[in-house]
Short mmCIF file of C-alpha atoms in Angstrom, two decimals:
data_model
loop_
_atom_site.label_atom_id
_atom_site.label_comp_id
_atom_site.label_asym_id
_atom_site.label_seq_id
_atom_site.Cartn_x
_atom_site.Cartn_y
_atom_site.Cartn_z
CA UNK A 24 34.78 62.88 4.48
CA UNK A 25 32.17 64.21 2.09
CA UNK A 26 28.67 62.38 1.55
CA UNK A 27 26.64 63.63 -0.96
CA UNK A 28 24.96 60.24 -1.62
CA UNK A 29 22.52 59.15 0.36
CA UNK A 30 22.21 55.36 -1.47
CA UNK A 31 25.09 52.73 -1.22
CA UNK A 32 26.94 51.84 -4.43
CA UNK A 33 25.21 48.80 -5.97
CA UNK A 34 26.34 45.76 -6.73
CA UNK A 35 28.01 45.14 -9.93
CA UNK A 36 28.85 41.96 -12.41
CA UNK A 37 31.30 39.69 -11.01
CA UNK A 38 34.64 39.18 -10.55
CA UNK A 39 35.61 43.31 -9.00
CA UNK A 40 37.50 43.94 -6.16
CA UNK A 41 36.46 45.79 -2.53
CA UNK A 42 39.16 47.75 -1.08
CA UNK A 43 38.07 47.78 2.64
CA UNK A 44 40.02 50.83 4.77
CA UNK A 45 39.04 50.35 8.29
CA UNK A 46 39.78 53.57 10.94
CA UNK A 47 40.27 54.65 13.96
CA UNK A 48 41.75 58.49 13.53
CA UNK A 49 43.98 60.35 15.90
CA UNK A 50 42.42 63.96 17.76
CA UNK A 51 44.55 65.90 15.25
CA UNK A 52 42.06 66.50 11.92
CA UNK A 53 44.47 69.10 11.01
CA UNK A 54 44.67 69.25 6.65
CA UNK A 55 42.49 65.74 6.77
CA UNK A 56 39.05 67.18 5.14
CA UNK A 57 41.11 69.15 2.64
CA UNK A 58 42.74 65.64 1.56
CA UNK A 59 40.23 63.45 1.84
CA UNK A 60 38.29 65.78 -0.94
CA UNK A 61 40.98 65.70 -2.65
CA UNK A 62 41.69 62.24 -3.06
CA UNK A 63 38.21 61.37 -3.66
CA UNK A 64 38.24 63.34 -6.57
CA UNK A 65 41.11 61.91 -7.96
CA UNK A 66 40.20 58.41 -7.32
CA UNK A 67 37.56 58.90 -9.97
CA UNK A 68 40.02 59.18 -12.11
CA UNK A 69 41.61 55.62 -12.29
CA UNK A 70 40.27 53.99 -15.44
CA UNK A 71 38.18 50.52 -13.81
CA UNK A 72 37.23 53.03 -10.57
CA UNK A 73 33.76 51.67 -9.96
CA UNK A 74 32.39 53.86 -6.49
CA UNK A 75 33.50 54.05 -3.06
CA UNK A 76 31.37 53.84 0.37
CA UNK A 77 31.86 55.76 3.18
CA UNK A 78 30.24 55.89 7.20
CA UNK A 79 31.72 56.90 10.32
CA UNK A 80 30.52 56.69 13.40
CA UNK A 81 30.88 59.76 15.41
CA UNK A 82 34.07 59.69 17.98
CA UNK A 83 34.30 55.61 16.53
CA UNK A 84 35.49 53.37 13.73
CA UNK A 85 35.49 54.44 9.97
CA UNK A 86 34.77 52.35 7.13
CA UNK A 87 35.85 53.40 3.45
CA UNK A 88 35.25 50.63 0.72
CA UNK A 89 36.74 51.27 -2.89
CA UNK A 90 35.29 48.63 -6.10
CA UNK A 91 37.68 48.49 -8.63
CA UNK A 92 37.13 46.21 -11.65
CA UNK A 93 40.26 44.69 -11.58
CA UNK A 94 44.02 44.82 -9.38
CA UNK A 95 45.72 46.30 -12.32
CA UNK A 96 43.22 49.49 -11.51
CA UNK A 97 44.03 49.22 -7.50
CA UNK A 98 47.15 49.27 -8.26
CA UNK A 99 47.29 52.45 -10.17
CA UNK A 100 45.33 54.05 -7.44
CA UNK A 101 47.76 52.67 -4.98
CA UNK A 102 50.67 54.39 -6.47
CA UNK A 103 49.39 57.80 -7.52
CA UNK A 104 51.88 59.56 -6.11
CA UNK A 105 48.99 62.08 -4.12
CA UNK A 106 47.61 58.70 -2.24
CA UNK A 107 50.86 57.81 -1.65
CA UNK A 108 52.09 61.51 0.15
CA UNK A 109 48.33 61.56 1.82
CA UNK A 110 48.92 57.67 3.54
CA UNK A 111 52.21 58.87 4.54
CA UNK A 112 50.85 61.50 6.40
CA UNK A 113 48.02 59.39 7.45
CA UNK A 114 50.47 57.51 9.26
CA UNK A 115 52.31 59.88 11.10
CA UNK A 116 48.97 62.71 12.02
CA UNK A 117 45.76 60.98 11.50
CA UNK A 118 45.24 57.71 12.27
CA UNK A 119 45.90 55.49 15.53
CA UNK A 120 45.00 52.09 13.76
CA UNK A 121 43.93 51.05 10.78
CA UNK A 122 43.64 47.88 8.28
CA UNK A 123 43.06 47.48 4.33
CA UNK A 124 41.53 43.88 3.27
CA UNK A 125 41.58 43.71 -0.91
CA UNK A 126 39.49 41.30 -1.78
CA UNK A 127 37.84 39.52 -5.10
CA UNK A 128 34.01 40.13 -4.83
CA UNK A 129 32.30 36.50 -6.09
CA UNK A 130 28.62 37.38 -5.84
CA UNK A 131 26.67 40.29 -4.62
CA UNK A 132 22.85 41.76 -4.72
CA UNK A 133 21.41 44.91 -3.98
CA UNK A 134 17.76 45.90 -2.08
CA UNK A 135 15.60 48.70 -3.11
CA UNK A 136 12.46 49.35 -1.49
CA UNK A 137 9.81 50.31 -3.97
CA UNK A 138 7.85 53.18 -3.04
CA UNK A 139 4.23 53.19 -1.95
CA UNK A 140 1.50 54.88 -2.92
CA UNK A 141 -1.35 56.34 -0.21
CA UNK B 22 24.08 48.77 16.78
CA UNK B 23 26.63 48.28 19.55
CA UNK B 24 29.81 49.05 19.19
CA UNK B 25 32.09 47.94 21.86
CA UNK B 26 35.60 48.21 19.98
CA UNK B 27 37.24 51.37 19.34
CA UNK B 28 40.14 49.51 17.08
CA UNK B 29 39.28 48.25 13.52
CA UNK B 30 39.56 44.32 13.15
CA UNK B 31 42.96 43.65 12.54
CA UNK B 32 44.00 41.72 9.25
CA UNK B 33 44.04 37.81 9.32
CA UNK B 34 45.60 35.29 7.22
CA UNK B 35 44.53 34.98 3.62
CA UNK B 36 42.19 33.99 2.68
CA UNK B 37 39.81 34.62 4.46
CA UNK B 38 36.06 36.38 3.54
CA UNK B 39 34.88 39.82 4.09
CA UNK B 40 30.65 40.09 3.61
CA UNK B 41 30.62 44.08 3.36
CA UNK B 42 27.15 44.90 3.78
CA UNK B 43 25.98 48.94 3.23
CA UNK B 44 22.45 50.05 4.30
CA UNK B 45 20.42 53.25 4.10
CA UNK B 46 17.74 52.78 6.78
CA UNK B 47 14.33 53.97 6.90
CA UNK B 48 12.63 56.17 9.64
CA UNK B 49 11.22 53.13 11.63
CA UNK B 50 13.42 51.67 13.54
CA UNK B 51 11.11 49.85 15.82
CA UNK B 52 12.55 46.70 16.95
CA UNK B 53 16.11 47.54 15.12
CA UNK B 54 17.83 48.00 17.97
CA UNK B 55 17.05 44.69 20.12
CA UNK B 56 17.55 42.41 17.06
CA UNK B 57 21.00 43.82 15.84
CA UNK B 58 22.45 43.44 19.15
CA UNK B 59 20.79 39.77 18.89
CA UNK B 60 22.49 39.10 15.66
CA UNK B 61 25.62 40.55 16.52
CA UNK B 62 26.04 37.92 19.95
CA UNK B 63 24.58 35.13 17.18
CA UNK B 64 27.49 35.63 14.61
CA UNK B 65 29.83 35.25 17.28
CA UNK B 66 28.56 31.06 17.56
CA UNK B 67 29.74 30.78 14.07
CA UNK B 68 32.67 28.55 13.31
CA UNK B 69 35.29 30.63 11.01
CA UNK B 70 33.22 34.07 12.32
CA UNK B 71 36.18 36.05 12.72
CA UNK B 72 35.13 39.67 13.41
CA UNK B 73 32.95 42.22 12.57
CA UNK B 74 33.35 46.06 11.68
CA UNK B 75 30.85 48.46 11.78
CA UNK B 76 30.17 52.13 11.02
CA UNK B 77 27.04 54.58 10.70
CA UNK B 78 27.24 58.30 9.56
CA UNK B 79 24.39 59.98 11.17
CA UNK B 80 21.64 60.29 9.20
CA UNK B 81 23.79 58.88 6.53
CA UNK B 82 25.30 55.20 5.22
CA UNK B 83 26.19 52.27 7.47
CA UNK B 84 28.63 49.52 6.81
CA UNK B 85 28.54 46.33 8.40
CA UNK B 86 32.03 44.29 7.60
CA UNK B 87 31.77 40.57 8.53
CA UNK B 88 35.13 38.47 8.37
CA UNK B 89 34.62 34.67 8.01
CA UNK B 90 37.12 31.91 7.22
CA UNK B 91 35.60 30.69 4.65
CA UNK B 92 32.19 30.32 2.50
CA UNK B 93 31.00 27.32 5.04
CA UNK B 94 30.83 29.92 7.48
CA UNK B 95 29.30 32.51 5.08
CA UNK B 96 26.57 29.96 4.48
CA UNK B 97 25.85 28.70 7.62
CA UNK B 98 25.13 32.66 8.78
CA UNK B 99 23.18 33.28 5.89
CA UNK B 100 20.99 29.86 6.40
CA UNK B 101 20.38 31.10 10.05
CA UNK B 102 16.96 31.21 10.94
CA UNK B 103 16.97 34.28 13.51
CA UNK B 104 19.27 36.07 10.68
CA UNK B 105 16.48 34.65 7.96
CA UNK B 106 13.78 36.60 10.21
CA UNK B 107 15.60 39.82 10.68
CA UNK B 108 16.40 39.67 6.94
CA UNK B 109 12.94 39.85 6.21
CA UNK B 110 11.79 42.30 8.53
CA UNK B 111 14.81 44.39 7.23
CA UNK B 112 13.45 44.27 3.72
CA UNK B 113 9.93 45.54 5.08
CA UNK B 114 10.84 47.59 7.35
CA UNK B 115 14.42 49.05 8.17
CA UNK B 116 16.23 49.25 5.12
CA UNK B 117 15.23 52.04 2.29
CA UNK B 118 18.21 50.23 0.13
CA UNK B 119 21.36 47.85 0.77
CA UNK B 120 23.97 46.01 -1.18
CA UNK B 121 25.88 42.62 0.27
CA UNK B 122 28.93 41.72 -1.58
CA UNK B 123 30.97 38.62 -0.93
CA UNK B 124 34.70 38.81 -1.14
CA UNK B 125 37.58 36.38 -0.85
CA UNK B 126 40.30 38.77 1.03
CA UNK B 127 43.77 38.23 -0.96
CA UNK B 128 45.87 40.28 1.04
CA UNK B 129 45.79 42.60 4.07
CA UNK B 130 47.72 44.45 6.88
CA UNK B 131 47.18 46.48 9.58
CA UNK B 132 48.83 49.62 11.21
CA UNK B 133 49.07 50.50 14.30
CA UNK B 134 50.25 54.02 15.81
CA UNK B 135 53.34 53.41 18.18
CA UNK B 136 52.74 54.73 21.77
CA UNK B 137 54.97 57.68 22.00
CA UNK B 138 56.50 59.09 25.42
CA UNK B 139 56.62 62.95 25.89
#
């Protein structure tokens, strides 16, 4: 998985949706940076694609979460035809265990520290 | 943080709430350390806590998943005073930037890689 932000996606207006992808991945990586670039890009292209977060904790669990504005857009995503051949394979190479909880965000807030001055 | 687990919480039955909470930290993280592990045996005295997920990239983003029943629960962990405390010092201290956002979970499953015998 790529990072190039160092900030997590802020909150938005309610009613979205967080699509939370919990892992635990397999020892064979083999073709999963490739696709996981891949499909990141084309996740950005689903019309009510808000962000996505991403951490993983070396050798541990990893947590993707997805905010869509509505199901109609994680439902697009969930049957582009890429995703679909990449989860498939997910299955069967990458992943020992993992669980997806979709869920209707009510409320949220986000923190940022204001920077000092000396 | 701790992390005990080397499986993902597995899905319960809708609906339920999932409080995903994403954190860049600062570079002092005096006093971090103790209190997560404190909050983390805390949540477990909830009624309706149902699990926690959690994942760091080095250097990077960490996400905190907390499952929960229901919004009593939510609210009773949120009106905690420990959690109040920590909150606080997190604001002043450990966190350069975080989002919370509270989600009703409307569906979810979990997979699990079949043992296979060579």
């Amino acid at each position: 998985m790529s990072d190039h932000r160092v900030a997590p996606v802020t909150a938005h207006e309610p009613p979205y949706y967080a699509v939370v992808f919990t892992s635990v991945r397999t020892e064979d990586g083999d073709g999963y940076g490739d696709t996981a670039e891949r499909l990141e890009e084309l996740v950005t292209e689903v019309p009510g694609f808000l962000g996505m977060d991403q951490a993983r904790t070396p050798g541990g669990l990893g947590i993707t979460v997805g905010y869509f504005r509505d199901l109609a857009a994680i439902e697009e995503w969930r049957s582009d035809l890429e995703h679909r051949a990449a989860q498939k394979r997910g299955r069967a190479q990458w992943y020992e265990a993992y669980t997806v909880h979709v869920a209707k965000v009510e409320r949220s807030h986000t923190f940022e520290r204001v920077p000092t001055r000396e």
